[in-house]
Amino acid sequence: MSVTALAQPDLKNPDLYVHAVPHELFAQLRREEGVYWNPESDGPGFWAVLRYADIVEVSRQPALFSSAHEMGGHRIFNENEVGLTGAGESAIGIPFISIDPPVHTQYRKLMMPAVSPGRLAGIEERITQRCRLLLDQIPLGEDVDMVRALSAPLPLLTLCELFDLPPDIGWHDLYDWTNAFVGEDDPDFRQSPEAMAQVLTSFFALAQHLFDERRRNPGPDLATLLANAEINGEPVQFPEFLGNMILAFVGANETTRNSLSHTMVNFAARPEQWEQLRATPDLLKTAVREMVRHASPVMHMRRTATQDTELGGKRIAKRDKVVMWYTAANRDETVFADPDSFDITRGNIQHLGFGSGQHVCVGSRLAEMQLRVAFHLLAERVKSFELLSPPRRFRSNFINGLKNLDMKLQPL
């Protein structure tokens, strides 16, 4: 019997993801529906897009499938009603992920030099140095939480460099803030409205300092680019700077952090894959793509139809919400052979872990580079990964995140 004949699963329910991503459910819906109508108890419902080809189709038509703030933005909830972080804040402006072309394209052109191959080559050595220092502090053969030891600090320390943050701002601050920004359904991250207000107050203070300082004294960092941007010939204002800061901090952190964590879990479950990578380090050039595909750290993005249309044989009405489930499409059996298996020999696959089309992740090269650096250095000192207990997961329909990762790294 079909899933939908038994009951209508609610893909929005964050409890669905607490123990694991429901890949079997996604696979059945992908086979039976492809484009599935998901009712909402607190909203009008949305179309869940589950197949690779359909997501590519949506992504390449931003005029038809909008991510604009005024249409509801890029999350299942409506940003224009409850704010960018779902906390009801009004001081945060619109980040460029929630803007359609051509203005979105202006922001991308502004950001691209900061993550160009030449610029990344300049920071790879420093990322390698930081990663080596982090690994030096990990006691091999002993219990260690690899989220706190490596997965979280590595990309956050990179962010500190890219934004040239004040020395009193540490990666722990960024870790707590970014978890709160995307953790609207997790009581560990949103403990109370007062706690969230304190997070926003602290982050606003940092952002205001950076905005004012970089306008007075521009530098080569990303904060300078965002603070001094001109869009349609007009300088950006602080609310827009603030919104793009949140976007950059979350985007540059969550993908790398959770791809690192999930990949270590995969190497613990499939030790022959780790042995193969250690024996053939050149596999890392493309293995990072499999790491992101299999993890799919950002599980979905939303668009809104700007006119009546059809997708996957379903009639989509104007203003219907259309949610692209990357975590489902990255296991589409029509695109990836044996899609549930983690296989570092897949080669240069075109996954959707960084999105597709106009909104493909600006920092994808940086994320892949950090994954290559981390697993190259781990291969020099670690014989195997041993998972000590199941990790605690984010209560989230948006981020496929691990809160901890208790492991033993066995030395060579």
mmCIF file of N, CA and C in Angstrom, residues 224-343:
data_model
loop_
_atom_site.group_PDB
_atom_site.id
_atom_site.type_symbol
_atom_site.label_atom_id
_atom_site.label_comp_id
_atom_site.label_asym_id
_atom_site.label_seq_id
_atom_site.Cartn_x
_atom_site.Cartn_y
_atom_site.Cartn_z
ATOM 1 N N THR A 224 33.887 44.109 4.794
ATOM 2 C CA THR A 224 34.082 45.329 4.014
ATOM 3 C C THR A 224 33.274 45.281 2.727
ATOM 4 N N LEU A 225 33.303 44.132 2.040
ATOM 5 C CA LEU A 225 32.530 43.995 0.801
ATOM 6 C C LEU A 225 31.048 44.238 1.048
ATOM 7 N N LEU A 226 30.518 43.620 2.104
ATOM 8 C CA LEU A 226 29.085 43.742 2.372
ATOM 9 C C LEU A 226 28.711 45.133 2.886
ATOM 10 N N ALA A 227 29.567 45.738 3.697
ATOM 11 C CA ALA A 227 29.245 47.050 4.274
ATOM 12 C C ALA A 227 29.316 48.162 3.238
ATOM 13 N N ASN A 228 30.147 47.992 2.219
ATOM 14 C CA ASN A 228 30.340 49.042 1.222
ATOM 15 C C ASN A 228 29.700 48.713 -0.126
ATOM 16 N N ALA A 229 28.835 47.727 -0.131
ATOM 17 C CA ALA A 229 28.173 47.332 -1.373
ATOM 18 C C ALA A 229 27.227 48.428 -1.849
ATOM 19 N N GLU A 230 27.113 48.505 -3.147
ATOM 20 C CA GLU A 230 26.101 49.356 -3.768
ATOM 21 C C GLU A 230 25.218 48.477 -4.642
ATOM 22 N N ILE A 231 23.929 48.549 -4.405
ATOM 23 C CA ILE A 231 22.955 47.775 -5.161
ATOM 24 C C ILE A 231 22.014 48.754 -5.857
ATOM 25 N N ASN A 232 21.907 48.604 -7.165
ATOM 26 C CA ASN A 232 21.141 49.552 -7.978
ATOM 27 C C ASN A 232 21.622 50.984 -7.764
ATOM 28 N N GLY A 233 22.938 51.109 -7.554
ATOM 29 C CA GLY A 233 23.538 52.425 -7.412
ATOM 30 C C GLY A 233 23.380 53.059 -6.052
ATOM 31 N N GLU A 234 22.762 52.364 -5.106
ATOM 32 C CA GLU A 234 22.542 52.899 -3.771
ATOM 33 C C GLU A 234 23.321 52.081 -2.749
ATOM 34 N N PRO A 235 23.964 52.737 -1.770
ATOM 35 C CA PRO A 235 24.689 51.977 -0.737
ATOM 36 C C PRO A 235 23.734 51.157 0.117
ATOM 37 N N VAL A 236 24.173 49.959 0.494
ATOM 38 C CA VAL A 236 23.326 49.128 1.349
ATOM 39 C C VAL A 236 23.198 49.775 2.725
ATOM 40 N N GLN A 237 22.089 49.515 3.366
ATOM 41 C CA GLN A 237 21.855 50.026 4.706
ATOM 42 C C GLN A 237 22.154 48.921 5.726
ATOM 43 N N PHE A 238 22.224 49.298 6.993
ATOM 44 C CA PHE A 238 22.604 48.340 8.022
ATOM 45 C C PHE A 238 21.688 47.113 8.083
ATOM 46 N N PRO A 239 20.354 47.244 7.979
ATOM 47 C CA PRO A 239 19.525 46.035 8.056
ATOM 48 C C PRO A 239 19.882 44.993 6.991
ATOM 49 N N GLU A 240 20.177 45.437 5.773
ATOM 50 C CA GLU A 240 20.560 44.494 4.713
ATOM 51 C C GLU A 240 21.925 43.877 5.006
ATOM 52 N N PHE A 241 22.858 44.685 5.516
ATOM 53 C CA PHE A 241 24.154 44.159 5.935
ATOM 54 C C PHE A 241 23.964 43.081 6.995
ATOM 55 N N LEU A 242 23.085 43.337 7.940
ATOM 56 C CA LEU A 242 22.814 42.393 9.025
ATOM 57 C C LEU A 242 22.240 41.081 8.480
ATOM 58 N N GLY A 243 21.273 41.182 7.582
ATOM 59 C CA GLY A 243 20.688 39.983 7.007
ATOM 60 C C GLY A 243 21.696 39.150 6.243
ATOM 61 N N ASN A 244 22.577 39.806 5.501
ATOM 62 C CA ASN A 244 23.587 39.077 4.734
ATOM 63 C C ASN A 244 24.692 38.522 5.629
ATOM 64 N N MET A 245 24.950 39.176 6.761
ATOM 65 C CA MET A 245 25.888 38.612 7.728
ATOM 66 C C MET A 245 25.355 37.287 8.274
ATOM 67 N N ILE A 246 24.079 37.262 8.636
ATOM 68 C CA ILE A 246 23.480 36.019 9.138
ATOM 69 C C ILE A 246 23.540 34.941 8.072
ATOM 70 N N LEU A 247 23.194 35.294 6.848
ATOM 71 C CA LEU A 247 23.259 34.332 5.748
ATOM 72 C C LEU A 247 24.668 33.773 5.583
ATOM 73 N N ALA A 248 25.670 34.642 5.593
ATOM 74 C CA ALA A 248 27.055 34.198 5.395
ATOM 75 C C ALA A 248 27.528 33.332 6.548
ATOM 76 N N PHE A 249 27.192 33.705 7.769
ATOM 77 C CA PHE A 249 27.654 32.946 8.931
ATOM 78 C C PHE A 249 27.021 31.556 8.971
ATOM 79 N N VAL A 250 25.730 31.487 8.648
ATOM 80 C CA VAL A 250 25.064 30.182 8.637
ATOM 81 C C VAL A 250 25.540 29.352 7.450
ATOM 82 N N GLY A 251 25.551 29.963 6.261
ATOM 83 C CA GLY A 251 25.901 29.225 5.055
ATOM 84 C C GLY A 251 27.324 28.714 5.045
ATOM 85 N N ALA A 252 28.246 29.496 5.556
ATOM 86 C CA ALA A 252 29.659 29.105 5.526
ATOM 87 C C ALA A 252 30.010 28.138 6.640
ATOM 88 N N ASN A 253 29.065 27.881 7.518
ATOM 89 C CA ASN A 253 29.338 27.045 8.687
ATOM 90 C C ASN A 253 28.614 25.707 8.606
ATOM 91 N N GLU A 254 27.294 25.731 8.407
ATOM 92 C CA GLU A 254 26.497 24.519 8.544
ATOM 93 C C GLU A 254 26.881 23.440 7.532
ATOM 94 N N THR A 255 27.124 23.833 6.280
ATOM 95 C CA THR A 255 27.435 22.831 5.250
ATOM 96 C C THR A 255 28.733 22.106 5.561
ATOM 97 N N THR A 256 29.785 22.864 5.844
ATOM 98 C CA THR A 256 31.083 22.255 6.118
ATOM 99 C C THR A 256 31.045 21.450 7.417
ATOM 100 N N ARG A 257 30.499 22.048 8.461
ATOM 101 C CA ARG A 257 30.478 21.377 9.772
ATOM 102 C C ARG A 257 29.787 20.022 9.692
ATOM 103 N N ASN A 258 28.589 20.012 9.121
ATOM 104 C CA ASN A 258 27.821 18.772 9.136
ATOM 105 C C ASN A 258 28.273 17.780 8.084
ATOM 106 N N SER A 259 28.870 18.247 6.995
ATOM 107 C CA SER A 259 29.475 17.309 6.042
ATOM 108 C C SER A 259 30.674 16.609 6.684
ATOM 109 N N LEU A 260 31.475 17.349 7.428
ATOM 110 C CA LEU A 260 32.585 16.737 8.160
ATOM 111 C C LEU A 260 32.075 15.666 9.126
ATOM 112 N N SER A 261 31.072 16.018 9.915
ATOM 113 C CA SER A 261 30.581 15.091 10.938
ATOM 114 C C SER A 261 29.972 13.838 10.314
ATOM 115 N N HIS A 262 29.082 14.017 9.354
ATOM 116 C CA HIS A 262 28.428 12.856 8.737
ATOM 117 C C HIS A 262 29.437 11.972 8.007
ATOM 118 N N THR A 263 30.465 12.580 7.448
ATOM 119 C CA THR A 263 31.463 11.778 6.734
ATOM 120 C C THR A 263 32.275 10.928 7.700
ATOM 121 N N MET A 264 32.591 11.453 8.868
ATOM 122 C CA MET A 264 33.285 10.625 9.854
ATOM 123 C C MET A 264 32.408 9.467 10.322
ATOM 124 N N VAL A 265 31.103 9.706 10.453
ATOM 125 C CA VAL A 265 30.178 8.612 10.766
ATOM 126 C C VAL A 265 30.213 7.572 9.655
ATOM 127 N N ASN A 266 30.228 8.032 8.408
ATOM 128 C CA ASN A 266 30.269 7.103 7.275
ATOM 129 C C ASN A 266 31.567 6.300 7.250
ATOM 130 N N PHE A 267 32.673 6.931 7.552
ATOM 131 C CA PHE A 267 33.946 6.196 7.566
ATOM 132 C C PHE A 267 33.986 5.187 8.712
ATOM 133 N N ALA A 268 33.316 5.494 9.822
ATOM 134 C CA ALA A 268 33.238 4.517 10.914
ATOM 135 C C ALA A 268 32.393 3.312 10.494
ATOM 136 N N ALA A 269 31.319 3.568 9.746
ATOM 137 C CA ALA A 269 30.433 2.481 9.313
ATOM 138 C C ALA A 269 31.018 1.691 8.152
ATOM 139 N N ARG A 270 31.830 2.362 7.343
ATOM 140 C CA ARG A 270 32.411 1.703 6.166
ATOM 141 C C ARG A 270 33.933 1.892 6.181
ATOM 142 N N PRO A 271 34.635 1.186 7.058
ATOM 143 C CA PRO A 271 36.080 1.385 7.209
ATOM 144 C C PRO A 271 36.866 1.116 5.925
ATOM 145 N N GLU A 272 36.327 0.283 5.032
ATOM 146 C CA GLU A 272 37.038 0.015 3.780
ATOM 147 C C GLU A 272 37.122 1.276 2.916
ATOM 148 N N GLN A 273 36.137 2.170 3.070
ATOM 149 C CA GLN A 273 36.178 3.434 2.329
ATOM 150 C C GLN A 273 37.321 4.320 2.845
ATOM 151 N N TRP A 274 37.513 4.327 4.154
ATOM 152 C CA TRP A 274 38.617 5.105 4.729
ATOM 153 C C TRP A 274 39.957 4.520 4.318
ATOM 154 N N GLU A 275 40.057 3.198 4.334
ATOM 155 C CA GLU A 275 41.301 2.551 3.903
ATOM 156 C C GLU A 275 41.606 2.876 2.444
ATOM 157 N N GLN A 276 40.572 2.913 1.626
ATOM 158 C CA GLN A 276 40.768 3.226 0.210
ATOM 159 C C GLN A 276 41.216 4.676 0.032
ATOM 160 N N LEU A 277 40.645 5.586 0.805
ATOM 161 C CA LEU A 277 41.041 6.988 0.704
ATOM 162 C C LEU A 277 42.480 7.190 1.178
ATOM 163 N N ARG A 278 42.857 6.512 2.262
ATOM 164 C CA ARG A 278 44.227 6.626 2.746
ATOM 165 C C ARG A 278 45.212 6.056 1.730
ATOM 166 N N ALA A 279 44.811 4.986 1.055
ATOM 167 C CA ALA A 279 45.704 4.356 0.071
ATOM 168 C C ALA A 279 45.791 5.162 -1.213
ATOM 169 N N THR A 280 44.717 5.916 -1.527
ATOM 170 C CA THR A 280 44.673 6.687 -2.776
ATOM 171 C C THR A 280 44.229 8.112 -2.457
ATOM 172 N N PRO A 281 45.131 8.943 -1.932
ATOM 173 C CA PRO A 281 44.734 10.294 -1.512
ATOM 174 C C PRO A 281 44.162 11.152 -2.635
ATOM 175 N N ASP A 282 44.526 10.853 -3.891
ATOM 176 C CA ASP A 282 44.000 11.645 -4.997
ATOM 177 C C ASP A 282 42.488 11.552 -5.111
ATOM 178 N N LEU A 283 41.891 10.526 -4.508
ATOM 179 C CA LEU A 283 40.430 10.409 -4.527
ATOM 180 C C LEU A 283 39.750 11.606 -3.865
ATOM 181 N N LEU A 284 40.485 12.284 -2.979
ATOM 182 C CA LEU A 284 39.895 13.414 -2.273
ATOM 183 C C LEU A 284 39.433 14.521 -3.216
ATOM 184 N N LYS A 285 40.050 14.619 -4.392
ATOM 185 C CA LYS A 285 39.690 15.689 -5.331
ATOM 186 C C LYS A 285 38.203 15.665 -5.652
ATOM 187 N N THR A 286 37.649 14.464 -5.777
ATOM 188 C CA THR A 286 36.220 14.352 -6.075
ATOM 189 C C THR A 286 35.421 13.712 -4.940
ATOM 190 N N ALA A 287 36.084 13.049 -4.017
ATOM 191 C CA ALA A 287 35.368 12.403 -2.907
ATOM 192 C C ALA A 287 34.584 13.414 -2.077
ATOM 193 N N VAL A 288 35.051 14.656 -2.035
ATOM 194 C CA VAL A 288 34.340 15.668 -1.255
ATOM 195 C C VAL A 288 32.926 15.874 -1.787
ATOM 196 N N ARG A 289 32.722 15.640 -3.063
ATOM 197 C CA ARG A 289 31.384 15.797 -3.625
ATOM 198 C C ARG A 289 30.440 14.706 -3.107
ATOM 199 N N GLU A 290 30.967 13.504 -2.970
ATOM 200 C CA GLU A 290 30.173 12.425 -2.388
ATOM 201 C C GLU A 290 29.890 12.695 -0.916
ATOM 202 N N MET A 291 30.853 13.289 -0.213
ATOM 203 C CA MET A 291 30.639 13.611 1.189
ATOM 204 C C MET A 291 29.442 14.551 1.355
ATOM 205 N N VAL A 292 29.362 15.573 0.512
ATOM 206 C CA VAL A 292 28.260 16.535 0.611
ATOM 207 C C VAL A 292 26.952 15.907 0.119
ATOM 208 N N ARG A 293 27.019 15.139 -0.973
ATOM 209 C CA ARG A 293 25.797 14.486 -1.470
ATOM 210 C C ARG A 293 25.170 13.605 -0.401
ATOM 211 N N HIS A 294 25.979 12.739 0.204
ATOM 212 C CA HIS A 294 25.438 11.773 1.143
ATOM 213 C C HIS A 294 24.946 12.453 2.417
ATOM 214 N N ALA A 295 25.611 13.508 2.833
ATOM 215 C CA ALA A 295 25.194 14.232 4.045
ATOM 216 C C ALA A 295 23.992 15.129 3.782
ATOM 217 N N SER A 296 23.983 15.807 2.627
ATOM 218 C CA SER A 296 22.931 16.794 2.324
ATOM 219 C C SER A 296 22.630 17.644 3.556
ATOM 220 N N PRO A 297 23.601 18.435 4.015
ATOM 221 C CA PRO A 297 23.438 19.137 5.300
ATOM 222 C C PRO A 297 22.298 20.157 5.316
ATOM 223 N N VAL A 298 22.043 20.811 4.185
ATOM 224 C CA VAL A 298 20.859 21.672 4.075
ATOM 225 C C VAL A 298 19.797 20.858 3.355
ATOM 226 N N MET A 299 18.724 20.515 4.054
ATOM 227 C CA MET A 299 17.797 19.523 3.515
ATOM 228 C C MET A 299 16.805 20.084 2.507
ATOM 229 N N HIS A 300 16.498 21.377 2.602
ATOM 230 C CA HIS A 300 15.536 21.917 1.639
ATOM 231 C C HIS A 300 15.723 23.410 1.464
ATOM 232 N N MET A 301 15.143 23.927 0.403
ATOM 233 C CA MET A 301 14.932 25.351 0.194
ATOM 234 C C MET A 301 13.550 25.518 -0.429
ATOM 235 N N ARG A 302 12.967 26.673 -0.198
ATOM 236 C CA ARG A 302 11.605 26.931 -0.664
ATOM 237 C C ARG A 302 11.595 27.994 -1.769
ATOM 238 N N ARG A 303 10.649 27.837 -2.694
ATOM 239 C CA ARG A 303 10.316 28.850 -3.673
ATOM 240 C C ARG A 303 8.795 29.049 -3.622
ATOM 241 N N THR A 304 8.304 30.080 -4.298
ATOM 242 C CA THR A 304 6.875 30.326 -4.407
ATOM 243 C C THR A 304 6.533 30.577 -5.872
ATOM 244 N N ALA A 305 5.506 29.898 -6.371
ATOM 245 C CA ALA A 305 5.111 30.047 -7.771
ATOM 246 C C ALA A 305 4.549 31.445 -8.013
ATOM 247 N N THR A 306 5.023 32.080 -9.056
ATOM 248 C CA THR A 306 4.547 33.431 -9.393
ATOM 249 C C THR A 306 3.372 33.405 -10.354
ATOM 250 N N GLN A 307 3.072 32.228 -10.902
ATOM 251 C CA GLN A 307 1.906 32.074 -11.770
ATOM 252 C C GLN A 307 1.529 30.595 -11.813
ATOM 253 N N ASP A 308 0.375 30.320 -12.314
ATOM 254 C CA ASP A 308 -0.045 28.924 -12.460
ATOM 255 C C ASP A 308 0.911 28.193 -13.398
ATOM 256 N N THR A 309 1.255 26.951 -13.032
ATOM 257 C CA THR A 309 2.180 26.186 -13.861
ATOM 258 C C THR A 309 1.985 24.702 -13.584
ATOM 259 N N GLU A 310 2.854 23.886 -14.155
ATOM 260 C CA GLU A 310 2.813 22.450 -13.925
ATOM 261 C C GLU A 310 4.217 21.966 -13.627
ATOM 262 N N LEU A 311 4.305 21.016 -12.717
ATOM 263 C CA LEU A 311 5.596 20.443 -12.348
ATOM 264 C C LEU A 311 5.389 18.977 -11.982
ATOM 265 N N GLY A 312 6.147 18.103 -12.612
ATOM 266 C CA GLY A 312 6.041 16.682 -12.296
ATOM 267 C C GLY A 312 4.642 16.139 -12.448
ATOM 268 N N GLY A 313 3.889 16.682 -13.408
ATOM 269 C CA GLY A 313 2.531 16.219 -13.637
ATOM 270 C C GLY A 313 1.503 16.789 -12.686
ATOM 271 N N LYS A 314 1.887 17.690 -11.801
ATOM 272 C CA LYS A 314 0.959 18.304 -10.846
ATOM 273 C C LYS A 314 0.727 19.773 -11.216
ATOM 274 N N ARG A 315 -0.499 20.215 -11.018
ATOM 275 C CA ARG A 315 -0.842 21.609 -11.274
ATOM 276 C C ARG A 315 -0.454 22.460 -10.066
ATOM 277 N N ILE A 316 0.403 23.419 -10.309
ATOM 278 C CA ILE A 316 0.879 24.320 -9.256
ATOM 279 C C ILE A 316 0.171 25.653 -9.445
ATOM 280 N N ALA A 317 -0.494 26.134 -8.415
ATOM 281 C CA ALA A 317 -1.226 27.396 -8.512
ATOM 282 C C ALA A 317 -0.323 28.567 -8.135
ATOM 283 N N LYS A 318 -0.626 29.713 -8.686
ATOM 284 C CA LYS A 318 0.072 30.942 -8.318
ATOM 285 C C LYS A 318 0.032 31.132 -6.803
ATOM 286 N N ARG A 319 1.203 31.439 -6.245
ATOM 287 C CA ARG A 319 1.427 31.673 -4.808
ATOM 288 C C ARG A 319 1.507 30.392 -3.991
ATOM 289 N N ASP A 320 1.451 29.224 -4.629
ATOM 290 C CA ASP A 320 1.719 27.979 -3.903
ATOM 291 C C ASP A 320 3.185 27.933 -3.477
ATOM 292 N N LYS A 321 3.419 27.421 -2.282
ATOM 293 C CA LYS A 321 4.784 27.185 -1.822
ATOM 294 C C LYS A 321 5.323 25.904 -2.463
ATOM 295 N N VAL A 322 6.566 25.968 -2.925
ATOM 296 C CA VAL A 322 7.226 24.839 -3.584
ATOM 297 C C VAL A 322 8.544 24.599 -2.850
ATOM 298 N N VAL A 323 8.659 23.461 -2.165
ATOM 299 C CA VAL A 323 9.819 23.189 -1.324
ATOM 300 C C VAL A 323 10.664 22.097 -1.972
ATOM 301 N N MET A 324 11.906 22.436 -2.284
ATOM 302 C CA MET A 324 12.836 21.513 -2.934
ATOM 303 C C MET A 324 13.606 20.740 -1.872
ATOM 304 N N TRP A 325 13.392 19.425 -1.821
ATOM 305 C CA TRP A 325 14.041 18.586 -0.810
ATOM 306 C C TRP A 325 15.326 17.999 -1.394
ATOM 307 N N TYR A 326 16.434 18.718 -1.162
ATOM 308 C CA TYR A 326 17.734 18.279 -1.678
ATOM 309 C C TYR A 326 18.126 16.914 -1.118
ATOM 310 N N THR A 327 17.768 16.673 0.133
ATOM 311 C CA THR A 327 18.136 15.403 0.766
ATOM 312 C C THR A 327 17.469 14.229 0.064
ATOM 313 N N ALA A 328 16.286 14.440 -0.541
ATOM 314 C CA ALA A 328 15.623 13.395 -1.316
ATOM 315 C C ALA A 328 16.232 13.279 -2.704
ATOM 316 N N ALA A 329 16.428 14.405 -3.369
ATOM 317 C CA ALA A 329 16.949 14.389 -4.735
ATOM 318 C C ALA A 329 18.369 13.848 -4.802
ATOM 319 N N ASN A 330 19.155 14.051 -3.749
ATOM 320 C CA ASN A 330 20.525 13.548 -3.739
ATOM 321 C C ASN A 330 20.587 12.030 -3.576
ATOM 322 N N ARG A 331 19.424 11.404 -3.392
ATOM 323 C CA ARG A 331 19.361 9.941 -3.365
ATOM 324 C C ARG A 331 18.379 9.423 -4.432
ATOM 325 N N ASP A 332 18.223 10.199 -5.479
ATOM 326 C CA ASP A 332 17.359 9.812 -6.591
ATOM 327 C C ASP A 332 18.037 8.688 -7.370
ATOM 328 N N GLU A 333 17.411 7.512 -7.380
ATOM 329 C CA GLU A 333 18.016 6.340 -8.007
ATOM 330 C C GLU A 333 18.104 6.448 -9.529
ATOM 331 N N THR A 334 17.404 7.400 -10.118
ATOM 332 C CA THR A 334 17.533 7.599 -11.563
ATOM 333 C C THR A 334 18.781 8.397 -11.919
ATOM 334 N N VAL A 335 19.426 8.955 -10.911
ATOM 335 C CA VAL A 335 20.629 9.770 -11.125
ATOM 336 C C VAL A 335 21.861 9.116 -10.512
ATOM 337 N N PHE A 336 21.710 8.548 -9.312
ATOM 338 C CA PHE A 336 22.838 7.973 -8.580
ATOM 339 C C PHE A 336 22.607 6.475 -8.369
ATOM 340 N N ALA A 337 23.541 5.662 -8.832
ATOM 341 C CA ALA A 337 23.453 4.215 -8.618
ATOM 342 C C ALA A 337 23.626 3.907 -7.137
ATOM 343 N N ASP A 338 22.810 2.980 -6.627
ATOM 344 C CA ASP A 338 22.884 2.585 -5.221
ATOM 345 C C ASP A 338 22.984 3.846 -4.343
ATOM 346 N N PRO A 339 21.982 4.719 -4.416
ATOM 347 C CA PRO A 339 22.124 6.079 -3.854
ATOM 348 C C PRO A 339 22.299 6.145 -2.349
ATOM 349 N N ASP A 340 21.841 5.117 -1.612
ATOM 350 C CA ASP A 340 21.979 5.172 -0.154
ATOM 351 C C ASP A 340 23.388 4.831 0.313
ATOM 352 N N SER A 341 24.191 4.258 -0.576
ATOM 353 C CA SER A 341 25.562 3.880 -0.209
ATOM 354 C C SER A 341 26.499 5.078 -0.298
ATOM 355 N N PHE A 342 27.404 5.146 0.650
ATOM 356 C CA PHE A 342 28.472 6.152 0.662
ATOM 357 C C PHE A 342 29.641 5.577 -0.117
ATOM 358 N N ASP A 343 29.993 6.224 -1.229
ATOM 359 C CA ASP A 343 31.003 5.673 -2.137
ATOM 360 C C ASP A 343 31.902 6.793 -2.644
#
